PDB file of C-alpha atoms in Angstrom:
ATOM      1  CA  MET A   1      -0.017  -0.180   0.216  1.00 46.00           C
ATOM      2  CA  GLY A   2       1.221   3.223  -1.033  1.00 49.00           C
ATOM      3  CA  ILE A   3       1.358   6.354   0.864  1.00 47.00           C
ATOM      4  CA  LYS A   4      -1.311   8.360   0.814  1.00 50.00           C
ATOM      5  CA  THR A   5      -0.606  11.825   0.646  1.00 47.00           C
ATOM      6  CA  ILE A   6      -2.965  14.441   2.327  1.00 49.00           C
ATOM      7  CA  ALA A   7      -3.243  18.405   2.220  1.00 50.00           C
ATOM      8  CA  ASN A   8       0.653  19.066   2.122  1.00 52.00           C
ATOM      9  CA  GLY A   9       2.029  15.710   2.442  1.00 55.00           C
ATOM     10  CA  SER A  10       2.416  16.091   5.962  1.00 59.00           C
ATOM     11  CA  HIS A  11       3.849  13.349   8.389  1.00 57.00           C
ATOM     12  CA  THR A  12       0.638  14.348  10.899  1.00 63.00           C
ATOM     13  CA  ALA A  13      -2.058  13.787   8.346  1.00 52.00           C
ATOM     14  CA  GLN A  14      -0.338  10.549   6.906  1.00 52.00           C
ATOM     15  CA  ALA A  15      -0.063   9.253  10.374  1.00 53.00           C
ATOM     16  CA  ILE A  16      -3.840  10.515  10.637  1.00 56.00           C
ATOM     17  CA  TYR A  17      -4.882   7.773   7.748  1.00 53.00           C
ATOM     18  CA  TYR A  18      -2.964   5.300   8.656  1.00 55.00           C
ATOM     19  CA  LYS A  19      -4.591   5.418  12.060  1.00 59.00           C
ATOM     20  CA  GLY A  20      -7.738   5.241   9.779  1.00 64.00           C
ATOM     21  CA  VAL A  21      -6.748   2.349   7.817  1.00 70.00           C
ATOM     22  CA  ARG A  22      -5.448   0.737  10.494  1.00 71.00           C
ATOM     23  CA  GLU A  23      -8.439   1.166  12.669  1.00 77.00           C
ATOM     24  CA  ILE A  24     -11.420  -0.142   9.408  1.00 82.00           C
ATOM     25  CA  MET A  25      -8.856  -3.484   9.894  1.00 82.00           C
ATOM     26  CA  ASP A  26      -9.219  -4.370  13.157  1.00 83.00           C
ATOM     27  CA  GLN A  27     -13.372  -3.833  13.366  1.00 87.00           C
ATOM     28  CA  ILE A  28     -13.204  -5.626   9.140  1.00 90.00           C
ATOM     29  CA  VAL A  29     -11.038  -8.710  11.831  1.00 90.00           C
ATOM     30  CA  ILE A  30     -13.514  -8.345  15.354  1.00 93.00           C
ATOM     31  CA  LYS A  31     -16.205  -8.836  12.075  1.00 94.00           C
ATOM     32  CA  GLN A  32     -14.478 -12.166  10.267  1.00 95.00           C
ATOM     33  CA  LEU A  33     -14.194 -13.429  14.582  1.00 96.00           C
ATOM     34  CA  GLU A  34     -18.140 -12.764  15.454  1.00 96.00           C
ATOM     35  CA  PHE A  35     -18.473 -14.439  11.540  1.00 97.00           C
ATOM     36  CA  VAL A  36     -17.142 -17.655  12.315  1.00 97.00           C
ATOM     37  CA  ARG A  37     -18.453 -17.469  15.669  1.00 98.00           C
ATOM     38  CA  GLN A  38     -21.553 -17.693  14.476  1.00 98.00           C
ATOM     39  CA  ILE A  39     -21.706 -19.831  12.182  1.00 98.00           C
ATOM     40  CA  THR A  40     -20.238 -22.506  15.016  1.00 98.00           C
ATOM     41  CA  ILE A  41     -23.387 -22.352  16.949  1.00 98.00           C
ATOM     42  CA  ASN A  42     -25.575 -22.106  14.137  1.00 98.00           C
ATOM     43  CA  ALA A  43     -24.240 -25.715  13.795  1.00 97.00           C
ATOM     44  CA  VAL A  44     -24.721 -26.871  16.823  1.00 98.00           C
ATOM     45  CA  LYS A  45     -27.764 -25.420  18.897  1.00 97.00           C
ATOM     46  CA  GLU A  46     -29.693 -27.316  18.099  1.00 96.00           C
ATOM     47  CA  MET A  47     -28.075 -30.702  19.098  1.00 96.00           C
ATOM     48  CA  SER A  48     -29.002 -32.472  21.673  1.00 96.00           C
ATOM     49  CA  GLU A  49     -27.140 -33.405  24.593  1.00 96.00           C
ATOM     50  CA  GLU A  50     -26.262 -37.333  23.683  1.00 95.00           C
ATOM     51  CA  THR A  51     -25.277 -36.194  20.001  1.00 95.00           C
ATOM     52  CA  LEU A  52     -22.513 -33.706  21.003  1.00 96.00           C
ATOM     53  CA  ASP A  53     -20.988 -36.545  23.621  1.00 97.00           C
ATOM     54  CA  ILE A  54     -21.254 -39.250  20.646  1.00 96.00           C
ATOM     55  CA  ILE A  55     -17.362 -40.757  19.238  1.00 96.00           C
ATOM     56  CA  PRO A  56     -17.442 -42.498  16.217  1.00 94.00           C
ATOM     57  CA  GLU A  57     -15.163 -44.930  15.917  1.00 92.00           C
ATOM     58  CA  GLY A  58     -11.365 -43.608  14.974  1.00 93.00           C
ATOM     59  CA  PHE A  59     -12.137 -39.873  16.562  1.00 95.00           C
ATOM     60  CA  ASN A  60     -10.881 -39.037  19.557  1.00 96.00           C
ATOM     61  CA  ASN A  61     -13.019 -36.211  20.277  1.00 97.00           C
ATOM     62  CA  ASN A  62     -16.648 -35.160  20.228  1.00 98.00           C
ATOM     63  CA  VAL A  63     -18.126 -31.977  19.065  1.00 98.00           C
ATOM     64  CA  ARG A  64     -18.639 -31.089  22.748  1.00 98.00           C
ATOM     65  CA  TRP A  65     -14.922 -31.096  23.477  1.00 98.00           C
ATOM     66  CA  ASN A  66     -14.405 -29.381  20.246  1.00 98.00           C
ATOM     67  CA  LEU A  67     -16.797 -26.905  20.991  1.00 98.00           C
ATOM     68  CA  GLY A  68     -14.981 -25.898  24.487  1.00 98.00           C
ATOM     69  CA  HIS A  69     -11.683 -26.850  22.731  1.00 98.00           C
ATOM     70  CA  ILE A  70     -12.625 -23.222  20.699  1.00 98.00           C
ATOM     71  CA  TYR A  71     -13.746 -21.496  23.716  1.00 98.00           C
ATOM     72  CA  LEU A  72     -10.635 -21.798  25.329  1.00 98.00           C
ATOM     73  CA  ILE A  73      -7.678 -21.475  22.836  1.00 98.00           C
ATOM     74  CA  GLN A  74      -9.414 -18.444  21.881  1.00 98.00           C
ATOM     75  CA  GLU A  75      -9.307 -17.158  25.853  1.00 98.00           C
ATOM     76  CA  ILE A  76      -5.765 -17.775  25.718  1.00 98.00           C
ATOM     77  CA  PHE A  77      -5.350 -16.571  22.834  1.00 98.00           C
ATOM     78  CA  ALA A  78      -7.734 -13.204  22.979  1.00 97.00           C
ATOM     79  CA  PHE A  79      -6.731 -12.535  26.534  1.00 98.00           C
ATOM     80  CA  HIS A  80      -3.787 -14.133  27.563  1.00 97.00           C
ATOM     81  CA  PHE A  81      -2.179 -13.186  25.568  1.00 97.00           C
ATOM     82  CA  SER A  82      -3.096  -9.978  25.760  1.00 97.00           C
ATOM     83  CA  GLY A  83      -2.253  -9.254  29.147  1.00 97.00           C
ATOM     84  CA  GLU A  84      -6.028  -9.269  29.176  1.00 97.00           C
ATOM     85  CA  PRO A  85      -8.067 -11.126  32.766  1.00 97.00           C
ATOM     86  CA  VAL A  86      -9.390 -15.269  31.234  1.00 97.00           C
ATOM     87  CA  GLN A  87     -12.376 -15.807  31.415  1.00 98.00           C
ATOM     88  CA  ILE A  88     -11.559 -19.829  31.836  1.00 98.00           C
ATOM     89  CA  PRO A  89     -14.091 -22.244  34.109  1.00 97.00           C
ATOM     90  CA  GLU A  90     -11.759 -23.786  36.372  1.00 96.00           C
ATOM     91  CA  ASN A  91     -11.573 -27.610  35.018  1.00 97.00           C
ATOM     92  CA  PHE A  92     -11.868 -25.862  30.727  1.00 98.00           C
ATOM     93  CA  LYS A  93      -8.378 -26.552  30.787  1.00 98.00           C
ATOM     94  CA  ARG A  94      -8.395 -30.124  32.353  1.00 97.00           C
ATOM     95  CA  LEU A  95     -11.664 -30.976  29.035  1.00 98.00           C
ATOM     96  CA  PHE A  96     -10.422 -29.185  26.608  1.00 98.00           C
ATOM     97  CA  ALA A  97      -6.835 -28.241  26.754  1.00 98.00           C
ATOM     98  CA  LYS A  98      -4.416 -29.738  23.508  1.00 96.00           C
ATOM     99  CA  GLY A  99      -4.042 -33.375  23.970  1.00 96.00           C
ATOM    100  CA  THR A 100      -7.346 -34.172  25.543  1.00 98.00           C
ATOM    101  CA  LYS A 101      -9.709 -36.910  25.214  1.00 98.00           C
ATOM    102  CA  PRO A 102     -13.504 -37.288  26.864  1.00 98.00           C
ATOM    103  CA  ALA A 103     -12.428 -40.878  26.714  1.00 97.00           C
ATOM    104  CA  ASP A 104      -9.967 -39.610  29.914  1.00 97.00           C
ATOM    105  CA  TRP A 105     -12.944 -37.151  31.591  1.00 97.00           C
ATOM    106  CA  ASN A 106     -13.928 -37.969  35.367  1.00 96.00           C
ATOM    107  CA  GLU A 107     -16.000 -35.074  35.554  1.00 97.00           C
ATOM    108  CA  GLU A 108     -19.269 -33.932  33.985  1.00 96.00           C
ATOM    109  CA  PRO A 109     -18.300 -31.130  31.565  1.00 98.00           C
ATOM    110  CA  PRO A 110     -20.499 -28.745  30.564  1.00 98.00           C
ATOM    111  CA  THR A 111     -23.752 -28.827  29.148  1.00 98.00           C
ATOM    112  CA  LEU A 112     -24.369 -27.386  25.368  1.00 98.00           C
ATOM    113  CA  GLU A 113     -26.073 -24.443  27.080  1.00 98.00           C
ATOM    114  CA  VAL A 114     -23.231 -23.270  29.376  1.00 98.00           C
ATOM    115  CA  LEU A 115     -20.770 -24.112  25.714  1.00 98.00           C
ATOM    116  CA  LEU A 116     -23.500 -21.325  24.312  1.00 98.00           C
ATOM    117  CA  GLU A 117     -23.426 -18.843  26.459  1.00 98.00           C
ATOM    118  CA  LEU A 118     -19.798 -18.659  26.113  1.00 98.00           C
ATOM    119  CA  LEU A 119     -18.812 -18.664  22.813  1.00 98.00           C
ATOM    120  CA  THR A 120     -21.283 -16.470  22.317  1.00 98.00           C
ATOM    121  CA  GLU A 121     -19.833 -14.053  24.922  1.00 98.00           C
ATOM    122  CA  GLN A 122     -16.407 -13.840  23.634  1.00 98.00           C
ATOM    123  CA  PRO A 123     -16.240 -11.737  21.113  1.00 97.00           C
ATOM    124  CA  LYS A 124     -18.717  -9.098  22.520  1.00 96.00           C
ATOM    125  CA  ARG A 125     -15.322  -9.151  25.308  1.00 97.00           C
ATOM    126  CA  ILE A 126     -12.696  -8.956  22.910  1.00 97.00           C
ATOM    127  CA  GLN A 127     -14.623  -6.360  20.565  1.00 95.00           C
ATOM    128  CA  GLU A 128     -14.827  -4.609  24.114  1.00 95.00           C
ATOM    129  CA  SER A 129     -11.213  -5.315  25.306  1.00 95.00           C
ATOM    130  CA  LEU A 130      -8.963  -5.107  22.051  1.00 95.00           C
ATOM    131  CA  HIS A 131     -10.662  -3.164  19.182  1.00 87.00           C
ATOM    132  CA  ASN A 132      -8.038  -1.194  18.002  1.00 88.00           C
ATOM    133  CA  ARG A 133      -5.624  -2.136  19.804  1.00 94.00           C
ATOM    134  CA  LEU A 134      -4.375  -5.260  17.086  1.00 94.00           C
ATOM    135  CA  ALA A 135      -1.509  -3.744  15.692  1.00 94.00           C
ATOM    136  CA  GLU A 136      -0.168  -3.763  19.630  1.00 96.00           C
ATOM    137  CA  GLN A 137       2.469  -6.385  20.448  1.00 97.00           C
ATOM    138  CA  VAL A 138       2.480  -8.920  22.610  1.00 97.00           C
ATOM    139  CA  LYS A 139       5.181 -10.110  25.637  1.00 96.00           C
ATOM    140  CA  THR A 140       5.586 -13.128  24.901  1.00 96.00           C
ATOM    141  CA  PRO A 141       5.077 -14.465  21.287  1.00 98.00           C
ATOM    142  CA  PHE A 142       3.857 -17.405  20.656  1.00 98.00           C
ATOM    143  CA  THR A 143       5.082 -20.469  18.216  1.00 97.00           C
ATOM    144  CA  THR A 144       2.180 -22.219  16.789  1.00 95.00           C
ATOM    145  CA  GLY A 145       2.248 -26.235  15.890  1.00 92.00           C
ATOM    146  CA  SER A 146       2.896 -25.788  12.687  1.00 90.00           C
ATOM    147  CA  GLY A 147       5.479 -22.788  13.166  1.00 95.00           C
ATOM    148  CA  ILE A 148       3.904 -20.094  12.445  1.00 95.00           C
ATOM    149  CA  THR A 149       5.186 -17.584  15.244  1.00 98.00           C
ATOM    150  CA  LEU A 150       2.438 -14.792  16.605  1.00 98.00           C
ATOM    151  CA  SER A 151       3.635 -11.547  17.691  1.00 98.00           C
ATOM    152  CA  THR A 152       0.581  -8.930  17.808  1.00 97.00           C
ATOM    153  CA  ILE A 153      -2.826  -9.142  19.648  1.00 97.00           C
ATOM    154  CA  GLY A 154      -4.321  -9.249  15.851  1.00 96.00           C
ATOM    155  CA  GLU A 155      -2.517 -12.277  14.092  1.00 97.00           C
ATOM    156  CA  PHE A 156      -3.178 -13.554  17.523  1.00 97.00           C
ATOM    157  CA  LEU A 157      -6.781 -13.001  16.682  1.00 97.00           C
ATOM    158  CA  ASN A 158      -6.612 -14.232  13.006  1.00 96.00           C
ATOM    159  CA  PHE A 159      -5.056 -17.543  14.135  1.00 97.00           C
ATOM    160  CA  SER A 160      -7.860 -17.658  16.367  1.00 97.00           C
ATOM    161  CA  ILE A 161      -9.943 -17.954  12.850  1.00 97.00           C
ATOM    162  CA  TYR A 162      -8.629 -20.086  11.120  1.00 96.00           C
ATOM    163  CA  HIS A 163      -8.113 -22.430  14.442  1.00 97.00           C
ATOM    164  CA  GLU A 164     -11.741 -22.325  15.029  1.00 98.00           C
ATOM    165  CA  GLY A 165     -12.781 -22.568  11.140  1.00 97.00           C
ATOM    166  CA  MET A 166     -10.819 -26.285  11.066  1.00 97.00           C
ATOM    167  CA  HIS A 167     -12.459 -27.125  14.414  1.00 98.00           C
ATOM    168  CA  TYR A 168     -16.348 -25.796  13.085  1.00 98.00           C
ATOM    169  CA  ASN A 169     -14.881 -29.098   9.777  1.00 98.00           C
ATOM    170  CA  THR A 170     -14.451 -30.921  12.591  1.00 98.00           C
ATOM    171  CA  ILE A 171     -18.087 -30.581  13.553  1.00 98.00           C
ATOM    172  CA  ASN A 172     -19.056 -31.219  10.661  1.00 97.00           C
ATOM    173  CA  ILE A 173     -17.647 -34.376   9.794  1.00 96.00           C
ATOM    174  CA  LEU A 174     -18.776 -35.457  13.839  1.00 97.00           C
ATOM    175  CA  LYS A 175     -22.600 -34.571  13.143  1.00 95.00           C
ATOM    176  CA  ARG A 176     -22.674 -36.360  10.226  1.00 94.00           C
ATOM    177  CA  PHE A 177     -21.004 -39.350  11.960  1.00 91.00           C
ATOM    178  CA  ALA A 178     -24.210 -38.801  14.330  1.00 87.00           C
ATOM    179  CA  ASP A 179     -26.306 -38.766  12.965  1.00 78.00           C
ATOM    180  CA  LYS A 180     -25.587 -42.156  11.169  1.00 76.00           C
ATOM    181  CA  SER A 181     -25.411 -43.375  13.940  1.00 69.00           C
ATOM    182  CA  LEU A 182     -28.959 -42.706  16.141  1.00 61.00           C
TER     183      LEU A 182
END
């Protein structure tokens, strides 16, 4: 993108222009996050508790695990790395962290109603806490399993959108198998 010269071409005018562009880009990322989240919620909101827990042969996890995992990872990526307070229920790391699976659960997982409430409120909290901060560097960059290093709040949010999309796809596959087993 080239530098847009405003009026006399001053650096102040250029800075104002770039600030406006950054704010628009931040809003686009937030809107994408909200859009993907609504698609995820729509995919599961009519499912029964029983169907949420079906683990087809060849899979380690179910739809409930994927929903909790989506919430947990986005909470960490959006709030922990940006230095904001996280809202992680006490048992979520034990139930939904990478490498966990329902076969190892020794406690009751959250209901669909609880998961939907958390998933619905999370993008609103992200918008309130992180708007206009997406270019901000985090204190501790993070390198993903695929070797991508995330250094800004915006990079973490963009990656969490991608991450949720992957799990949305898994949820749809699990739903297809669940429909066949009922």
